CSV table of N, CA and C in Angstrom, one decimal:
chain,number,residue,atom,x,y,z
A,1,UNK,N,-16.9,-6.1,-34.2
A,1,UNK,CA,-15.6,-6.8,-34.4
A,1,UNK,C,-15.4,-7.7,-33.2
A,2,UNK,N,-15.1,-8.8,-33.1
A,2,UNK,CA,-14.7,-9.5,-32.2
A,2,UNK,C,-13.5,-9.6,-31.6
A,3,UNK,N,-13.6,-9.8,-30.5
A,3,UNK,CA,-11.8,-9.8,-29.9
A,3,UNK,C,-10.4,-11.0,-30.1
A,4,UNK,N,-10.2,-11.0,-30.2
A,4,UNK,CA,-9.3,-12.2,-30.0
A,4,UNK,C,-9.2,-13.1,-29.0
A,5,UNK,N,-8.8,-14.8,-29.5
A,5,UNK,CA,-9.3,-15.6,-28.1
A,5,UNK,C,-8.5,-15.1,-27.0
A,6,UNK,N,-9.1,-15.8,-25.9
A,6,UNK,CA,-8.1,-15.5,-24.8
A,6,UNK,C,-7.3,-16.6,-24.4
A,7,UNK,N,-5.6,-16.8,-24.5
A,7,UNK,CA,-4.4,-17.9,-24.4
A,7,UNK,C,-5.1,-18.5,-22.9
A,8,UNK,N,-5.2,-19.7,-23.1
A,8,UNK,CA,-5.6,-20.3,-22.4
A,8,UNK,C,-4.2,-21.5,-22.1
A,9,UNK,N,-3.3,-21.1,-22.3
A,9,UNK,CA,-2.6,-22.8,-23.0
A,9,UNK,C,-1.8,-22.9,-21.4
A,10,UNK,N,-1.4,-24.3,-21.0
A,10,UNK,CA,-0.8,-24.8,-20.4
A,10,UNK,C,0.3,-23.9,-19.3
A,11,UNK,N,0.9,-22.8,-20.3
A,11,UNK,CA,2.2,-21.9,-19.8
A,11,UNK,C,1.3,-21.4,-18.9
A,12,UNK,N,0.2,-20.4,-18.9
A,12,UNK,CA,-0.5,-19.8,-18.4
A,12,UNK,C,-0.5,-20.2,-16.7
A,13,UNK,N,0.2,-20.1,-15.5
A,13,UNK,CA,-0.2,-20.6,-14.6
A,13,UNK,C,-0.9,-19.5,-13.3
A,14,UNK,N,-1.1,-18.4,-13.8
A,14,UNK,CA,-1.2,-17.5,-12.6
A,14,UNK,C,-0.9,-16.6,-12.7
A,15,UNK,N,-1.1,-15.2,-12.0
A,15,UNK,CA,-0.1,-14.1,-11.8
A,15,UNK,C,1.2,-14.1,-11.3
A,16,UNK,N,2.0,-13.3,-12.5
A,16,UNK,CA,3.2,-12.6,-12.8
A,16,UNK,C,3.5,-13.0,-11.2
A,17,UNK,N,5.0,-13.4,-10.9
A,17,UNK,CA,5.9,-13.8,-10.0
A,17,UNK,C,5.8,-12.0,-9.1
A,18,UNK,N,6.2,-11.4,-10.2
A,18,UNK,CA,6.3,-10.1,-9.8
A,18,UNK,C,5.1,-9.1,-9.0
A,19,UNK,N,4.0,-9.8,-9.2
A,19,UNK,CA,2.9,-9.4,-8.6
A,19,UNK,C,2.7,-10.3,-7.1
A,20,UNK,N,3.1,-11.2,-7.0
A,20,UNK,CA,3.5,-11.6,-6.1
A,20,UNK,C,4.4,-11.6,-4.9
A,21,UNK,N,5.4,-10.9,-5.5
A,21,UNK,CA,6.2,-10.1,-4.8
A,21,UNK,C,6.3,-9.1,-4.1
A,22,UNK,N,5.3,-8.4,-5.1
A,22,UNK,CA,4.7,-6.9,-4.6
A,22,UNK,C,3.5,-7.2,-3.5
A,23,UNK,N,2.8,-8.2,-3.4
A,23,UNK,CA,1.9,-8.2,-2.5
A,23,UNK,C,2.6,-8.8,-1.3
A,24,UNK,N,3.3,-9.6,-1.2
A,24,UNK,CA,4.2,-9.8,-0.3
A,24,UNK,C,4.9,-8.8,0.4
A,25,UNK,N,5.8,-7.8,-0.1
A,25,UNK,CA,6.3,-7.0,0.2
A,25,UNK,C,5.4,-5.8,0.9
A,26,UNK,N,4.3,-5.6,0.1
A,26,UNK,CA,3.6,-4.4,0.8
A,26,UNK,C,2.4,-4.7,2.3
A,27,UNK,N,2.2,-6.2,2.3
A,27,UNK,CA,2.0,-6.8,3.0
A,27,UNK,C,2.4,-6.4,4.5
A,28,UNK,N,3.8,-7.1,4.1
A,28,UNK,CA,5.2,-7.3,5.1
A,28,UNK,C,5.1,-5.7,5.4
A,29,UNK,N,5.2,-4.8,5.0
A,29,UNK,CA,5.6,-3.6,5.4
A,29,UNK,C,4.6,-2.8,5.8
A,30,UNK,N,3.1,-3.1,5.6
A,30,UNK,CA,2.4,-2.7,6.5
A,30,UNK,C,1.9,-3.1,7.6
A,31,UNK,N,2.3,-4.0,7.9
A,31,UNK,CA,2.5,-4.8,9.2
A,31,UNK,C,3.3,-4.2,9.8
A,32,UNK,N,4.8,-4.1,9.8
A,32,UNK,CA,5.9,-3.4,10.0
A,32,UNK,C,5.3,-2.1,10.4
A,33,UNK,N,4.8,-1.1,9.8
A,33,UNK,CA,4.3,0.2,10.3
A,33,UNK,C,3.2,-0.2,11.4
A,34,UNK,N,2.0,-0.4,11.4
A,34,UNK,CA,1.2,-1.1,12.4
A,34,UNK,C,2.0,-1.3,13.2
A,35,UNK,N,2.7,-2.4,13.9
A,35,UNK,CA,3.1,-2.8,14.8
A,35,UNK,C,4.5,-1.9,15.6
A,36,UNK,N,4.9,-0.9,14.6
A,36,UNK,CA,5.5,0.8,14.9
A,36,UNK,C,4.8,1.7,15.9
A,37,UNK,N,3.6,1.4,14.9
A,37,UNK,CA,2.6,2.7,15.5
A,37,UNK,C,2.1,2.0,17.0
A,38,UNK,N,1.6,1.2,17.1
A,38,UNK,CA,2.0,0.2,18.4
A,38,UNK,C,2.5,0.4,19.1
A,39,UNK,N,3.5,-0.5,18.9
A,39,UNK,CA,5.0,0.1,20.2
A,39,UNK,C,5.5,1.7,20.4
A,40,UNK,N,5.0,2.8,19.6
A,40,UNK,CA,5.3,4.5,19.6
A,40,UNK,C,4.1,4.6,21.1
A,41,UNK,N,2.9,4.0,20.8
A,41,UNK,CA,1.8,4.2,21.7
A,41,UNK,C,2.1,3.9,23.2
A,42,UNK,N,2.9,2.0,23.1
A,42,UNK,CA,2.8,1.3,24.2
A,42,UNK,C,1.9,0.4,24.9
A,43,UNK,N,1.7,0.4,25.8
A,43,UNK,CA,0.6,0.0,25.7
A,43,UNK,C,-1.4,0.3,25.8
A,44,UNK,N,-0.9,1.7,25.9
A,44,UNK,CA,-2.3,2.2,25.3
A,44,UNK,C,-2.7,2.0,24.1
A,45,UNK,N,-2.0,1.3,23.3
A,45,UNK,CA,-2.2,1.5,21.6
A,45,UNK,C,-2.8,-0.2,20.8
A,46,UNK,N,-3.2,-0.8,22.3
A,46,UNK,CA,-3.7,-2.3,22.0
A,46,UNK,C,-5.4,-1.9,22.3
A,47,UNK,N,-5.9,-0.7,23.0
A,47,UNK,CA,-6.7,-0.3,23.5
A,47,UNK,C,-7.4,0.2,22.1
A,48,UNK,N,-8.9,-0.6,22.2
A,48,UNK,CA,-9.9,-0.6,21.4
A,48,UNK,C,-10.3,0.9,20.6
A,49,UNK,N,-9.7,1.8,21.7
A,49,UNK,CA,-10.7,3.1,21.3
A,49,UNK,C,-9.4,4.4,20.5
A,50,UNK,N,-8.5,3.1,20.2
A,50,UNK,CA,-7.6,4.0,19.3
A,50,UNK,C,-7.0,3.5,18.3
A,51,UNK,N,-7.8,4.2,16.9
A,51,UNK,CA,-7.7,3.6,15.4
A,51,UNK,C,-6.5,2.8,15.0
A,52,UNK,N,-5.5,2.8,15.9
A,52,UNK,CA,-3.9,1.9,15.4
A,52,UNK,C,-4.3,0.2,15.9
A,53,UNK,N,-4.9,0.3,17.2
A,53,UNK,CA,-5.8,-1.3,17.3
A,53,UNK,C,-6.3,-1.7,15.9
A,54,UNK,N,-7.2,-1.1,15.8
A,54,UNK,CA,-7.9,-1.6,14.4
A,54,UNK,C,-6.6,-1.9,13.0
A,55,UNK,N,-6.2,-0.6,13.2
A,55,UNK,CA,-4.8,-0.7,11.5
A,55,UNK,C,-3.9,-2.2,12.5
A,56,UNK,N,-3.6,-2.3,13.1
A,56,UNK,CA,-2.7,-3.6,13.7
A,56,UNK,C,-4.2,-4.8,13.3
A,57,UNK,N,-4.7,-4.8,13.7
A,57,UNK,CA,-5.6,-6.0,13.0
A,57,UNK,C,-5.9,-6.4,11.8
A,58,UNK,N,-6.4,-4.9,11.2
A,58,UNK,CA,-6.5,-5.2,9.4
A,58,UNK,C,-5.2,-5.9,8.8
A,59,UNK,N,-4.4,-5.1,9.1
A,59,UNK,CA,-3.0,-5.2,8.7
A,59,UNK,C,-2.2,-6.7,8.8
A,60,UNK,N,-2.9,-7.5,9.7
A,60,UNK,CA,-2.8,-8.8,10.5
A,60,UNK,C,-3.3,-9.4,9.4
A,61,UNK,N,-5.0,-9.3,9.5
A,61,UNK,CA,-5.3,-10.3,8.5
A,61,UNK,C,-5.0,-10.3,6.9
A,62,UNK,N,-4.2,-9.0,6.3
A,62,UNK,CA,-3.8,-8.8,5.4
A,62,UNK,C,-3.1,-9.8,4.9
A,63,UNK,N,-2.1,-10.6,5.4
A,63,UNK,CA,-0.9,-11.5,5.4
A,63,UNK,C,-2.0,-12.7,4.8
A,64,UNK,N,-3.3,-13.1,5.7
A,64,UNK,CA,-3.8,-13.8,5.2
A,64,UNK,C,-4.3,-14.1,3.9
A,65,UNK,N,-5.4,-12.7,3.7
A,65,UNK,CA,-6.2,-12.6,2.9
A,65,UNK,C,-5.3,-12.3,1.3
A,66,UNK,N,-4.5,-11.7,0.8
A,66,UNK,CA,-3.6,-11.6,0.3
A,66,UNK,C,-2.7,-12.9,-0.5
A,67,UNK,N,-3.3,-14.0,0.3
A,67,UNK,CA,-2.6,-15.2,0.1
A,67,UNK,C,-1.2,-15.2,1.1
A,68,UNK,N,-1.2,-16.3,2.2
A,68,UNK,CA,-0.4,-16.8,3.4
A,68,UNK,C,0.7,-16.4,2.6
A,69,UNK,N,1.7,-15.7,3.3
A,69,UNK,CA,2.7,-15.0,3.5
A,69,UNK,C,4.1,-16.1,3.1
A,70,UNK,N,3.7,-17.1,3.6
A,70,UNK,CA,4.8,-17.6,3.8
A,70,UNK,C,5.0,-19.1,2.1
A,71,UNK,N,3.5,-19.3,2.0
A,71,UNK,CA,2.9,-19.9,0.7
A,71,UNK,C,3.2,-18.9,-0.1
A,72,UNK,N,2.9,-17.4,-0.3
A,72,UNK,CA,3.7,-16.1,-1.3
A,72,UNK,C,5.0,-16.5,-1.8
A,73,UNK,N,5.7,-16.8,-0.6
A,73,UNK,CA,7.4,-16.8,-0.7
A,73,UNK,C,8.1,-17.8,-1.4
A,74,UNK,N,7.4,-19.2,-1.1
A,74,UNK,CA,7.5,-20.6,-1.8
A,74,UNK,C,6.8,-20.6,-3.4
A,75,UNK,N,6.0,-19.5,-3.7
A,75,UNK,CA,5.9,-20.0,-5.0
A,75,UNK,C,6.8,-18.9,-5.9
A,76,UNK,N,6.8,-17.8,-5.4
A,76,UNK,CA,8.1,-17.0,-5.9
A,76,UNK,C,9.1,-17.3,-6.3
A,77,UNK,N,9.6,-17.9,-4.4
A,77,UNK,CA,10.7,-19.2,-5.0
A,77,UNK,C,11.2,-20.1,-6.2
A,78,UNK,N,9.9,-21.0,-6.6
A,78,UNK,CA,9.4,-21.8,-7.3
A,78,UNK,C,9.8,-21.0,-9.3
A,79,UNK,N,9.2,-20.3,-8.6
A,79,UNK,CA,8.7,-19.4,-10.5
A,79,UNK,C,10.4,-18.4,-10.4
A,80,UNK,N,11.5,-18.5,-9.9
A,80,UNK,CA,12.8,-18.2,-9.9
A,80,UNK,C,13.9,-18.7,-11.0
């Protein structure tokens, strides 16, 4: 049995506004914790040989990789 086509048509522009949101949000808020766990440490907690270094970096480039944080917000915007 074959499937049905897949809508291809014009409306189709991307993922749900709402999924965008969500990645934004959880983003933002793990960064938020990271940069917690950080400042609870001080400044021993920039120091290589303690796993919150690392979660503060992942967490950093998360914003990027995720799609630019701030590019997230403007097409949200947009799709409103």
């Amino acid at each position: 049995m074959l499937s049905p086509p897949v809508n291809l048509s014009p409306r189709w522009l991307g993922p749900h506004p709402a999924y965008r949101m969500a990645t934004y949000w959880m983003t933002d808020l793990a960064c938020i914790a990271a940069d917690r766990c950080l400042q609870w440490l001080g400044g021993e907690g920039y120091m290589k040989a303690y796993p919150f270094a690392h979660l503060f970096a992942d967490t950093r480039v998360l914003r990027i990789l995720a799609g630019a944080n701030e590019f997230v917000k403007e097409l949200v915007a947009r799709s409103l």
